[in-house]
């Protein structure tokens, strides 16, 4: 396949070019294979950004933000707030999608079918994620001068093998505001449940605004589902689950927690207090810049947090706000517990490591320093954004065992291996390979002439060093533990610069990032979300 480009890293050069603490990391890239763009044969031309995914009911569901369909001459056929698709044959063809809601509008100039997703549905009247009546009324009243938009913003979280949920930003978009500070305003986070029958993915809104727009956009970066935490209320059933929600601010990530049965009640949420090493009922202010009051200081714009069966710990793969098109990574250092707890000790829970359900470990151990994974090649229109990892590929342990129906036999406590045409399952190790995606600006320019596409690549990790315990300990020792999980090493990119400098770098970004940053400052040199970008003088 001539369109597949393999890039092999010279590990020696990679190691000596980064700080010692990173060189000792167990996370080392062996190989990257660029796969090219996702393919959408059901639609004539489609331009969309985002690219988030989850395995639901045996299907790989892909979610997208603003989506525009055009004919061969570039005439707009539809423009909607969000769309979803299935991976057509995830085992044999990672790149090709099956779209839903496709309408045939006749023929193109070359005689081919002229097709579009949800043709007849405007950006103000809906998308795959439905608008509520008040939102439809608002968009109708504003007559395209301003609109409410819903963008997925991150990958869904599985609640079972057949259902997932997602916190998505609701935003007010005004492309021509009289007051530049009003061109983007956060309305809040809404909760969506997702099912995936053979007829196509179904999104259901669970109420209106769950998290107000004046708060951190918890869940906008990532959400994880774990066992009932050891410090949770004792009157809850042992089988109850806790949901951990990571939200971005201009200065890092903040963390919230809530019981699975209270997702729609923001009054039941609690918030991580890095200084007290506990959860409190007081949410952090959006403007907090003191690293001692931030769960994880750093620069983040999009990313994935998940349990890696290969590294046997949680890892974080993400883009920062420095518009360098680069994937970065951190891992949870099990040799570096924070605080003094008899259960969460060096080496994991009770010294025996951790499993996917042990999400509470995110508050019991420090994160490693930021390290560079790979710089994706920018498109002709400028830098890449919305970098994501997709751990449902090359991994039969995507679902925690607790999500399978009770009584499932041990041999069936695994999901299908997807991506076998690229990485055959025979002899492979769960999680040693990872699918990456990002949004490429094929043509820059925002709503008028911007063209965006989702590109893919596979990453293969190198073998873990012979003595991983000492490696984890060494990396931890290079960055002492404190009340706040570890930030980037000295010399690494941090959001210490004025916010205006960061915004000067940003022309188009992740929806939840824009949600948080817009809520913090209310203005930007250049602010973007979905397909919309506006410059502020």
Short mmCIF file of C-alpha atoms in Angstrom, two decimals:
data_model
loop_
_atom_site.label_atom_id
_atom_site.label_comp_id
_atom_site.label_asym_id
_atom_site.label_seq_id
_atom_site.Cartn_x
_atom_site.Cartn_y
_atom_site.Cartn_z
CA UNK A 1 0.00 0.00 0.00
CA UNK A 2 1.83 3.04 -1.29
CA UNK A 3 -0.15 5.43 0.92
CA UNK A 4 1.20 3.85 4.09
CA UNK A 5 4.35 5.51 5.29
CA UNK A 6 6.52 3.85 7.96
CA UNK A 7 8.68 6.00 10.18
CA UNK A 8 11.16 4.21 12.43
CA UNK A 9 12.69 6.18 15.27
CA UNK A 10 16.37 5.95 16.10
CA UNK A 11 15.90 5.22 19.79
CA UNK A 12 19.40 6.32 20.79
CA UNK A 13 18.87 9.81 19.40
CA UNK A 14 15.41 9.95 20.92
CA UNK A 15 16.79 9.15 24.37
CA UNK A 16 19.72 11.52 24.45
CA UNK A 17 17.59 14.44 23.31
CA UNK A 18 15.36 14.42 26.40
CA UNK A 19 15.96 14.84 30.15
CA UNK A 20 17.28 11.91 32.16
CA UNK A 21 13.99 11.46 34.01
CA UNK A 22 12.24 10.92 30.70
CA UNK A 23 14.99 8.70 29.31
CA UNK A 24 14.33 6.31 32.19
CA UNK A 25 10.65 6.09 31.35
CA UNK A 26 9.28 2.65 30.43
CA UNK A 27 7.37 4.36 27.59
CA UNK A 28 9.61 4.26 24.53
CA UNK A 29 8.36 4.50 20.95
CA UNK A 30 9.68 1.80 18.65
CA UNK A 31 7.83 2.57 15.45
CA UNK A 32 5.17 4.84 13.95
CA UNK A 33 3.21 3.94 10.82
CA UNK A 34 1.17 6.73 9.22
CA UNK A 35 -2.07 5.37 7.73
CA UNK A 36 -3.42 8.45 5.99
CA UNK A 37 -6.95 9.88 6.33
CA UNK A 38 -10.13 8.18 7.39
CA UNK A 39 -12.18 7.15 4.36
CA UNK A 40 -15.87 8.05 3.98
CA UNK A 41 -17.18 6.28 0.84
CA UNK A 42 -20.83 6.92 1.74
CA UNK A 43 -20.47 10.69 1.34
CA UNK A 44 -19.35 12.74 -1.68
CA UNK A 45 -17.10 15.11 0.28
CA UNK A 46 -16.99 15.56 4.04
CA UNK A 47 -14.99 17.95 6.18
CA UNK A 48 -15.12 17.41 9.94
CA UNK A 49 -12.94 17.58 12.99
CA UNK A 50 -12.63 15.86 16.34
CA UNK A 51 -12.43 12.11 15.93
CA UNK A 52 -13.28 10.39 19.23
CA UNK A 53 -14.19 6.73 19.63
CA UNK A 54 -15.34 3.87 21.83
CA UNK A 55 -16.21 0.21 21.46
CA UNK A 56 -19.92 -0.27 22.14
CA UNK A 57 -21.84 -3.50 21.51
CA UNK A 58 -18.99 -4.84 19.38
CA UNK A 59 -18.97 -1.74 17.15
CA UNK A 60 -16.32 0.96 17.03
CA UNK A 61 -18.26 4.23 17.21
CA UNK A 62 -16.50 7.36 15.93
CA UNK A 63 -17.77 10.81 16.97
CA UNK A 64 -17.11 14.15 15.30
CA UNK A 65 -17.65 17.83 15.94
CA UNK A 66 -18.96 20.27 13.28
CA UNK A 67 -19.40 18.40 9.98
CA UNK A 68 -19.78 19.90 6.51
CA UNK A 69 -20.70 17.98 3.35
CA UNK A 70 -20.15 19.41 -0.15
CA UNK A 71 -20.54 18.29 -3.75
CA UNK A 72 -17.62 17.91 -6.16
CA UNK A 73 -17.70 21.65 -6.95
CA UNK A 74 -17.48 22.56 -3.28
CA UNK A 75 -21.11 23.64 -2.88
CA UNK A 76 -22.37 23.08 0.65
CA UNK A 77 -24.93 20.29 0.98
CA UNK A 78 -25.18 20.12 4.78
CA UNK A 79 -23.48 21.60 7.83
CA UNK A 80 -24.35 20.13 11.23
CA UNK A 81 -23.15 20.36 14.80
CA UNK A 82 -21.97 16.76 15.24
CA UNK A 83 -22.00 13.36 13.53
CA UNK A 84 -21.20 9.73 14.30
CA UNK A 85 -20.07 6.73 12.25
CA UNK A 86 -19.05 3.10 12.63
CA UNK A 87 -15.72 1.63 11.65
CA UNK A 88 -16.88 -0.49 8.68
CA UNK A 89 -14.60 -3.48 9.22
CA UNK A 90 -12.44 -2.67 12.23
CA UNK A 91 -10.58 -5.96 12.04
CA UNK A 92 -9.56 -5.72 8.39
CA UNK A 93 -9.75 -2.01 7.59
CA UNK A 94 -9.06 0.51 10.33
CA UNK A 95 -9.58 3.56 8.10
CA UNK A 96 -12.97 3.10 6.39
CA UNK A 97 -16.19 4.38 7.94
CA UNK A 98 -19.90 3.71 7.55
CA UNK A 99 -21.88 6.93 7.93
CA UNK A 100 -25.55 7.16 8.92
CA UNK A 101 -28.30 9.58 8.00
CA UNK A 102 -26.88 9.82 4.48
CA UNK A 103 -29.24 11.42 1.93
CA UNK A 104 -28.96 11.06 -1.87
CA UNK A 105 -29.41 14.47 -3.48
CA UNK A 106 -29.00 13.49 -7.14
CA UNK A 107 -25.81 13.26 -9.14
CA UNK A 108 -22.56 15.16 -9.30
CA UNK A 109 -21.17 16.65 -12.50
CA UNK A 110 -19.28 13.41 -13.18
CA UNK A 111 -22.43 11.30 -12.79
CA UNK A 112 -21.54 9.95 -9.33
CA UNK A 113 -24.13 10.06 -6.53
CA UNK A 114 -24.37 13.39 -4.70
CA UNK A 115 -24.69 12.41 -1.03
CA UNK A 116 -24.62 14.24 2.29
CA UNK A 117 -25.08 13.44 5.97
CA UNK A 118 -28.41 14.70 7.37
CA UNK A 119 -29.09 16.89 4.34
CA UNK A 120 -31.90 19.27 5.16
CA UNK A 121 -30.73 19.51 8.77
CA UNK A 122 -28.98 22.81 9.42
CA UNK A 123 -26.27 23.58 11.92
CA UNK A 124 -28.93 25.23 14.03
CA UNK A 125 -31.50 22.44 14.00
CA UNK A 126 -29.55 19.44 15.05
CA UNK A 127 -27.03 16.71 14.52
CA UNK A 128 -26.48 13.20 15.75
CA UNK A 129 -26.68 14.44 19.34
CA UNK A 130 -30.15 15.98 19.54
CA UNK A 131 -30.94 19.53 20.55
CA UNK A 132 -33.64 20.21 23.11
CA UNK A 133 -36.61 22.40 22.29
CA UNK A 134 -35.26 25.51 24.04
CA UNK A 135 -32.01 25.19 22.07
CA UNK A 136 -33.90 24.79 18.80
CA UNK A 137 -36.03 27.82 19.68
CA UNK A 138 -32.94 29.87 20.45
CA UNK A 139 -31.25 28.96 17.17
CA UNK A 140 -34.42 29.74 15.24
CA UNK A 141 -34.75 33.09 16.97
CA UNK A 142 -31.12 34.04 16.26
CA UNK A 143 -31.41 33.17 12.54
CA UNK A 144 -27.78 32.00 12.26
CA UNK A 145 -26.40 35.18 13.86
CA UNK A 146 -25.61 33.07 16.90
CA UNK A 147 -26.22 29.43 17.71
CA UNK A 148 -26.03 26.78 20.38
CA UNK A 149 -23.63 24.00 19.39
CA UNK A 150 -22.96 20.56 20.87
CA UNK A 151 -19.56 18.96 20.28
CA UNK A 152 -18.53 15.54 21.63
CA UNK A 153 -15.06 16.87 22.56
CA UNK A 154 -13.65 13.60 23.94
CA UNK A 155 -14.12 9.82 23.75
CA UNK A 156 -17.10 8.14 25.48
CA UNK A 157 -16.69 6.05 28.63
CA UNK A 158 -18.08 2.52 28.73
CA UNK A 159 -20.64 1.78 31.43
CA UNK A 160 -21.15 -1.78 30.12
CA UNK A 161 -20.20 -3.67 26.98
CA UNK A 162 -23.33 -2.28 25.28
CA UNK A 163 -23.59 1.30 26.52
CA UNK A 164 -21.37 4.33 27.10
CA UNK A 165 -21.74 7.90 28.31
CA UNK A 166 -20.16 11.21 27.40
CA UNK A 167 -19.93 14.72 28.84
CA UNK A 168 -20.19 17.12 25.90
CA UNK A 169 -19.87 20.93 25.85
CA UNK A 170 -22.87 23.09 25.06
CA UNK A 171 -21.61 26.39 23.67
CA UNK A 172 -22.92 29.65 22.30
CA UNK A 173 -21.23 30.50 19.01
CA UNK A 174 -21.38 34.00 17.52
CA UNK A 175 -19.19 34.47 14.44
CA UNK A 176 -19.80 38.24 14.18
CA UNK A 177 -20.19 39.62 17.70
CA UNK A 178 -20.44 43.32 18.43
CA UNK A 179 -18.46 42.64 21.58
CA UNK A 180 -15.39 40.49 20.71
CA UNK A 181 -15.44 38.94 24.17
CA UNK A 182 -18.91 37.51 23.45
CA UNK A 183 -18.10 35.51 20.34
CA UNK A 184 -17.79 32.31 22.34
CA UNK A 185 -19.60 31.62 25.61
CA UNK A 186 -19.84 28.40 27.59
CA UNK A 187 -23.38 27.26 28.33
CA UNK A 188 -22.42 24.13 30.25
CA UNK A 189 -21.74 20.41 29.99
CA UNK A 190 -24.51 18.02 29.02
CA UNK A 191 -24.61 14.27 29.63
CA UNK A 192 -25.21 11.85 26.77
CA UNK A 193 -25.72 8.10 26.78
CA UNK A 194 -24.80 6.11 23.68
CA UNK A 195 -25.97 2.75 22.35
CA UNK A 196 -24.80 1.05 19.18
CA UNK A 197 -27.31 -1.29 17.49
CA UNK A 198 -26.66 -2.57 13.99
CA UNK A 199 -28.89 0.18 12.56
CA UNK A 200 -26.49 2.88 13.76
CA UNK A 201 -25.36 4.68 16.93
CA UNK A 202 -28.01 6.34 19.10
CA UNK A 203 -27.36 9.34 21.36
CA UNK A 204 -29.77 10.27 24.16
CA UNK A 205 -29.59 13.47 26.17
CA UNK A 206 -29.82 12.97 29.94
CA UNK A 207 -31.35 16.29 30.90
CA UNK A 208 -30.13 19.76 30.04
CA UNK A 209 -27.05 21.31 31.69
CA UNK A 210 -25.34 19.01 34.17
CA UNK A 211 -22.29 21.19 34.88
CA UNK A 212 -22.82 24.97 34.61
CA UNK A 213 -20.71 26.99 32.22
CA UNK A 214 -19.23 28.94 35.12
CA UNK A 215 -17.48 25.79 36.38
CA UNK A 216 -14.52 23.76 35.14
CA UNK A 217 -15.67 21.59 32.22
CA UNK A 218 -15.33 18.35 34.18
CA UNK A 219 -15.40 15.34 31.86
CA UNK A 220 -14.42 17.47 28.88
CA UNK A 221 -10.89 16.06 28.84
CA UNK A 222 -11.56 12.49 29.95
CA UNK A 223 -13.82 10.41 32.20
CA UNK A 224 -13.02 7.09 33.86
CA UNK A 225 -15.25 4.58 35.62
CA UNK A 226 -13.85 2.68 38.58
CA UNK A 227 -14.75 0.61 41.63
CA UNK A 228 -16.23 2.26 44.70
CA UNK A 229 -13.36 4.24 46.17
CA UNK A 230 -11.93 3.29 49.55
CA UNK A 231 -12.91 6.67 50.97
CA UNK A 232 -16.45 6.72 49.52
CA UNK A 233 -19.49 6.89 51.75
CA UNK A 234 -19.93 3.65 53.65
CA UNK A 235 -23.71 3.67 53.20
CA UNK A 236 -23.33 2.99 49.49
CA UNK A 237 -23.45 -0.53 48.13
CA UNK A 238 -20.06 -2.12 47.60
CA UNK A 239 -20.99 -2.72 43.97
CA UNK A 240 -21.53 1.00 43.29
CA UNK A 241 -19.07 2.60 40.91
CA UNK A 242 -17.33 5.96 41.07
CA UNK A 243 -16.87 8.23 38.06
CA UNK A 244 -13.74 10.37 37.86
CA UNK A 245 -13.92 13.42 35.60
CA UNK A 246 -10.93 15.39 34.31
CA UNK A 247 -11.53 18.94 33.10
CA UNK A 248 -9.13 21.42 31.50
CA UNK A 249 -8.31 24.94 32.61
CA UNK A 250 -5.68 27.31 31.29
CA UNK A 251 -3.24 25.95 33.86
CA UNK A 252 -3.78 22.20 33.87
CA UNK A 253 -6.31 19.52 34.76
CA UNK A 254 -8.76 19.49 37.65
CA UNK A 255 -10.46 16.35 38.97
CA UNK A 256 -13.99 15.66 40.19
CA UNK A 257 -15.70 12.49 41.41
CA UNK A 258 -19.30 11.35 41.68
CA UNK A 259 -21.15 8.08 42.24
CA UNK A 260 -22.50 6.46 39.10
CA UNK A 261 -26.10 6.93 40.26
CA UNK A 262 -25.68 10.69 40.75
CA UNK A 263 -24.25 11.78 37.40
CA UNK A 264 -27.09 14.23 36.72
CA UNK A 265 -26.89 15.93 40.14
CA UNK A 266 -23.95 18.36 40.21
CA UNK A 267 -24.64 18.96 43.89
CA UNK A 268 -23.42 15.42 44.59
CA UNK A 269 -20.05 15.94 42.90
CA UNK A 270 -16.89 16.27 44.97
CA UNK A 271 -13.60 17.85 43.91
CA UNK A 272 -9.98 16.93 44.46
CA UNK A 273 -8.12 19.11 46.94
CA UNK A 274 -4.40 18.65 46.18
CA UNK A 275 -3.29 20.28 49.43
CA UNK A 276 -5.48 18.16 51.68
CA UNK A 277 -5.18 15.05 49.49
CA UNK A 278 -8.93 14.56 49.72
CA UNK A 279 -12.20 15.30 47.95
CA UNK A 280 -14.26 18.27 49.12
CA UNK A 281 -17.61 19.79 48.21
CA UNK A 282 -15.99 23.04 47.02
CA UNK A 283 -15.30 23.15 43.25
CA UNK A 284 -12.05 24.82 42.15
CA UNK A 285 -12.20 28.24 40.54
CA UNK A 286 -11.54 28.32 36.80
CA UNK A 287 -8.90 30.99 37.25
CA UNK A 288 -6.75 29.11 39.79
CA UNK A 289 -3.11 29.22 38.63
CA UNK A 290 -1.30 28.02 41.76
CA UNK A 291 0.05 24.55 40.94
CA UNK A 292 -0.55 23.51 44.55
CA UNK A 293 -4.28 23.92 43.92
CA UNK A 294 -4.36 22.08 40.58
CA UNK A 295 -4.69 18.32 40.21
CA UNK A 296 -2.12 18.18 37.40
CA UNK A 297 -0.36 21.32 36.24
CA UNK A 298 0.53 21.50 32.57
CA UNK A 299 -0.71 22.36 29.13
CA UNK A 300 -3.53 20.25 27.65
CA UNK A 301 -5.89 20.68 24.70
CA UNK A 302 -7.16 17.13 23.96
CA UNK A 303 -6.30 13.67 25.08
CA UNK A 304 -7.08 10.17 26.29
CA UNK A 305 -6.58 8.68 29.76
CA UNK A 306 -6.87 4.91 30.02
CA UNK A 307 -5.53 1.78 31.68
CA UNK A 308 -2.80 0.13 29.65
CA UNK A 309 -2.62 -3.67 30.02
CA UNK A 310 0.88 -3.47 28.52
CA UNK A 311 2.29 -1.05 31.11
CA UNK A 312 -0.14 -2.20 33.83
CA UNK A 313 -0.88 1.36 34.87
CA UNK A 314 -2.88 4.34 33.64
CA UNK A 315 -1.37 6.38 30.86
CA UNK A 316 -2.27 9.71 29.36
CA UNK A 317 -1.74 10.52 25.65
CA UNK A 318 -2.50 14.10 24.64
CA UNK A 319 -1.86 17.29 22.69
CA UNK A 320 -0.91 20.44 24.56
CA UNK A 321 -1.82 24.04 23.71
CA UNK A 322 1.47 24.88 22.02
CA UNK A 323 0.13 24.03 18.52
CA UNK A 324 3.17 21.85 17.77
CA UNK A 325 1.12 18.91 16.40
CA UNK A 326 2.87 16.67 18.94
CA UNK A 327 1.61 13.73 20.97
CA UNK A 328 2.83 13.71 24.56
CA UNK A 329 2.49 11.04 27.24
CA UNK A 330 2.58 10.52 30.99
CA UNK A 331 2.08 7.41 33.09
CA UNK A 332 0.90 6.91 36.66
CA UNK A 333 3.99 6.11 38.75
CA UNK A 334 3.09 3.23 41.05
CA UNK A 335 6.45 3.57 42.77
CA UNK A 336 5.57 7.11 43.80
CA UNK A 337 2.54 7.16 46.13
CA UNK A 338 1.42 10.53 47.43
CA UNK A 339 0.43 10.86 51.05
CA UNK A 340 0.48 8.00 53.51
CA UNK A 341 -2.16 5.34 52.99
CA UNK A 342 -1.98 1.74 54.16
CA UNK A 343 -3.69 0.49 50.96
CA UNK A 344 -2.11 2.58 48.23
CA UNK A 345 1.58 1.89 48.71
CA UNK A 346 4.62 1.62 46.47
CA UNK A 347 3.92 -1.03 43.88
CA UNK A 348 0.17 -0.43 43.66
CA UNK A 349 -2.88 -1.33 45.70
CA UNK A 350 -1.63 -3.35 48.68
CA UNK A 351 1.66 -3.55 46.81
CA UNK A 352 0.15 -5.82 44.15
CA UNK A 353 -0.21 -3.45 41.20
CA UNK A 354 -3.50 -2.06 39.91
CA UNK A 355 -6.28 -3.19 37.57
CA UNK A 356 -8.55 -1.06 35.32
CA UNK A 357 -11.16 -0.68 38.07
CA UNK A 358 -8.59 0.96 40.38
CA UNK A 359 -9.25 4.47 39.08
CA UNK A 360 -8.85 5.79 42.62
CA UNK A 361 -5.12 5.33 41.96
CA UNK A 362 -5.27 8.65 40.06
CA UNK A 363 -5.40 10.34 43.47
CA UNK A 364 -2.90 8.05 45.20
CA UNK A 365 0.11 8.21 42.87
CA UNK A 366 1.90 10.95 40.97
CA UNK A 367 2.01 11.32 37.21
CA UNK A 368 5.34 11.06 35.44
CA UNK A 369 6.89 14.10 33.77
CA UNK A 370 5.64 14.94 30.29
CA UNK A 371 7.49 13.15 27.51
CA UNK A 372 7.26 13.48 23.77
CA UNK A 373 5.82 10.54 21.82
CA UNK A 374 5.65 11.78 18.24
CA UNK A 375 5.25 14.96 16.21
CA UNK A 376 2.54 14.36 13.61
CA UNK A 377 3.13 16.05 10.22
CA UNK A 378 0.96 19.20 9.87
CA UNK A 379 -1.38 19.59 6.91
CA UNK A 380 -1.13 22.34 4.32
CA UNK A 381 -3.58 24.48 6.27
CA UNK A 382 -1.50 24.63 9.45
CA UNK A 383 -0.95 22.78 12.71
CA UNK A 384 -2.83 19.63 13.76
CA UNK A 385 -5.17 19.50 16.75
CA UNK A 386 -7.56 17.15 18.58
CA UNK A 387 -4.91 14.47 19.07
CA UNK A 388 -6.42 11.31 20.57
CA UNK A 389 -5.48 7.71 21.38
CA UNK A 390 -7.89 4.83 20.73
CA UNK A 391 -7.10 1.92 23.09
CA UNK A 392 -10.00 -0.22 21.82
CA UNK A 393 -7.75 -1.29 18.93
CA UNK A 394 -5.01 -3.93 19.35
CA UNK A 395 -6.35 -4.75 22.81
CA UNK A 396 -8.66 -7.54 24.03
CA UNK A 397 -8.74 -5.97 27.51
CA UNK A 398 -10.43 -2.71 26.56
CA UNK A 399 -13.35 -3.41 28.89
CA UNK A 400 -12.65 -3.84 32.60
CA UNK A 401 -13.81 -7.30 33.63
CA UNK A 402 -16.41 -5.80 35.96
CA UNK A 403 -18.35 -4.44 32.95
CA UNK A 404 -19.18 -7.88 31.60
CA UNK A 405 -22.52 -9.47 32.60
CA UNK A 406 -22.41 -11.49 35.79
CA UNK A 407 -21.78 -15.15 35.12
CA UNK A 408 -19.62 -14.53 32.04
CA UNK A 409 -17.10 -17.35 31.81
CA UNK A 410 -13.44 -16.35 32.27
CA UNK A 411 -12.56 -17.22 28.67
CA UNK A 412 -15.20 -14.73 27.45
CA UNK A 413 -13.95 -11.84 29.57
CA UNK A 414 -12.31 -10.23 26.59
CA UNK A 415 -13.41 -8.17 23.61
CA UNK A 416 -12.55 -8.77 19.95
CA UNK A 417 -9.10 -7.87 18.65
CA UNK A 418 -9.57 -5.02 16.18
CA UNK A 419 -6.89 -3.96 13.72
CA UNK A 420 -5.62 -7.43 12.81
CA UNK A 421 -4.80 -6.37 9.25
CA UNK A 422 -2.15 -4.06 10.72
CA UNK A 423 -1.17 -6.02 13.86
CA UNK A 424 -2.10 -9.72 13.74
CA UNK A 425 -3.34 -10.95 17.10
CA UNK A 426 -1.20 -14.09 17.05
CA UNK A 427 1.86 -13.38 19.15
CA UNK A 428 0.77 -9.81 19.87
CA UNK A 429 0.52 -8.25 23.33
CA UNK A 430 -2.54 -6.26 24.44
CA UNK A 431 -1.79 -2.54 24.43
CA UNK A 432 1.71 -2.70 22.94
CA UNK A 433 0.31 -1.01 19.82
CA UNK A 434 -1.91 2.06 19.88
CA UNK A 435 -4.04 3.79 17.26
CA UNK A 436 -3.61 7.58 17.15
CA UNK A 437 -5.80 10.15 15.43
CA UNK A 438 -5.69 13.89 14.90
CA UNK A 439 -7.46 16.59 12.91
CA UNK A 440 -5.44 17.86 9.96
CA UNK A 441 -6.16 21.24 8.38
CA UNK A 442 -6.19 20.24 4.75
CA UNK A 443 -7.11 23.83 3.91
CA UNK A 444 -7.16 26.51 6.62
CA UNK A 445 -9.67 29.31 6.84
CA UNK A 446 -12.47 28.50 9.29
CA UNK A 447 -16.10 28.37 8.18
CA UNK A 448 -15.70 29.96 4.76
CA UNK A 449 -13.10 27.70 3.18
CA UNK A 450 -11.62 25.46 5.86
CA UNK A 451 -11.33 21.78 5.02
CA UNK A 452 -10.50 19.35 7.79
CA UNK A 453 -9.91 15.59 7.91
CA UNK A 454 -9.08 12.95 10.48
CA UNK A 455 -5.71 11.26 10.00
CA UNK A 456 -4.56 8.01 11.60
CA UNK A 457 -1.31 6.36 12.62
CA UNK A 458 -0.30 3.28 14.57
CA UNK A 459 2.29 3.50 17.33
CA UNK A 460 4.27 0.52 18.55
CA UNK A 461 5.87 0.73 21.98
CA UNK A 462 9.28 -0.79 22.52
CA UNK A 463 9.84 -3.60 25.00
CA UNK A 464 9.67 -2.52 28.64
CA UNK A 465 13.16 -2.47 30.23
CA UNK A 466 14.27 -5.67 31.92
CA UNK A 467 13.72 -4.24 35.41
CA UNK A 468 10.61 -2.05 35.08
CA UNK A 469 10.32 -1.59 38.84
CA UNK A 470 13.65 0.21 39.01
CA UNK A 471 12.73 2.20 35.91
CA UNK A 472 9.50 3.41 37.48
CA UNK A 473 11.36 4.20 40.72
CA UNK A 474 14.13 6.08 38.93
CA UNK A 475 11.70 8.17 36.94
CA UNK A 476 9.79 8.96 40.10
CA UNK A 477 12.93 9.86 42.02
CA UNK A 478 13.90 12.37 39.37
CA UNK A 479 10.69 14.28 40.04
CA UNK A 480 9.87 14.27 43.77
CA UNK A 481 6.32 13.60 44.85
CA UNK A 482 4.29 16.40 46.39
CA UNK A 483 0.70 17.06 47.32
CA UNK A 484 0.01 17.71 43.64
CA UNK A 485 0.75 15.04 41.01
CA UNK A 486 3.96 15.78 39.16
CA UNK A 487 4.10 18.41 36.40
CA UNK A 488 6.50 18.70 33.47
CA UNK A 489 10.26 18.71 34.19
CA UNK A 490 12.30 21.94 34.18
CA UNK A 491 12.64 23.19 30.63
CA UNK A 492 9.45 21.45 29.54
CA UNK A 493 6.55 23.40 28.10
CA UNK A 494 4.37 24.78 30.85
CA UNK A 495 1.50 27.27 30.79
CA UNK A 496 3.57 29.79 32.74
CA UNK A 497 3.39 32.32 29.94
CA UNK A 498 0.60 34.91 29.96
CA UNK A 499 -2.68 33.54 28.68
CA UNK A 500 -2.57 36.04 25.82
CA UNK A 501 0.65 34.43 24.58
CA UNK A 502 -0.98 31.00 24.63
CA UNK A 503 -4.00 32.31 22.73
CA UNK A 504 -1.78 33.95 20.11
CA UNK A 505 -0.62 30.42 19.32
CA UNK A 506 -4.11 28.95 19.02
CA UNK A 507 -6.18 29.26 15.87
CA UNK A 508 -8.39 26.22 16.08
CA UNK A 509 -8.82 23.92 19.04
CA UNK A 510 -10.64 21.28 20.96
CA UNK A 511 -14.19 22.15 22.00
CA UNK A 512 -13.79 21.39 25.71
CA UNK A 513 -10.54 23.34 25.77
CA UNK A 514 -12.31 26.33 24.28
CA UNK A 515 -15.12 25.79 26.82
CA UNK A 516 -12.71 26.03 29.75
CA UNK A 517 -10.48 28.77 28.37
CA UNK A 518 -13.38 30.85 27.15
CA UNK A 519 -14.93 30.61 30.59
CA UNK A 520 -11.68 31.70 32.24
CA UNK A 521 -10.87 34.72 30.12
CA UNK A 522 -13.83 35.56 27.94
CA UNK A 523 -11.52 36.63 25.12
CA UNK A 524 -8.63 35.43 22.99
CA UNK A 525 -6.31 36.61 20.28
CA UNK A 526 -7.70 33.85 18.12
CA UNK A 527 -10.42 31.57 19.48
CA UNK A 528 -11.78 28.51 17.74
CA UNK A 529 -14.16 25.65 18.37
CA UNK A 530 -15.48 23.14 15.89
CA UNK A 531 -15.06 24.74 12.46
CA UNK A 532 -15.37 28.28 13.84
CA UNK A 533 -12.37 30.61 14.25
CA UNK A 534 -12.44 34.32 14.99
CA UNK A 535 -9.60 36.80 15.45
CA UNK A 536 -9.86 39.37 18.21
CA UNK A 537 -7.80 42.54 18.05
#
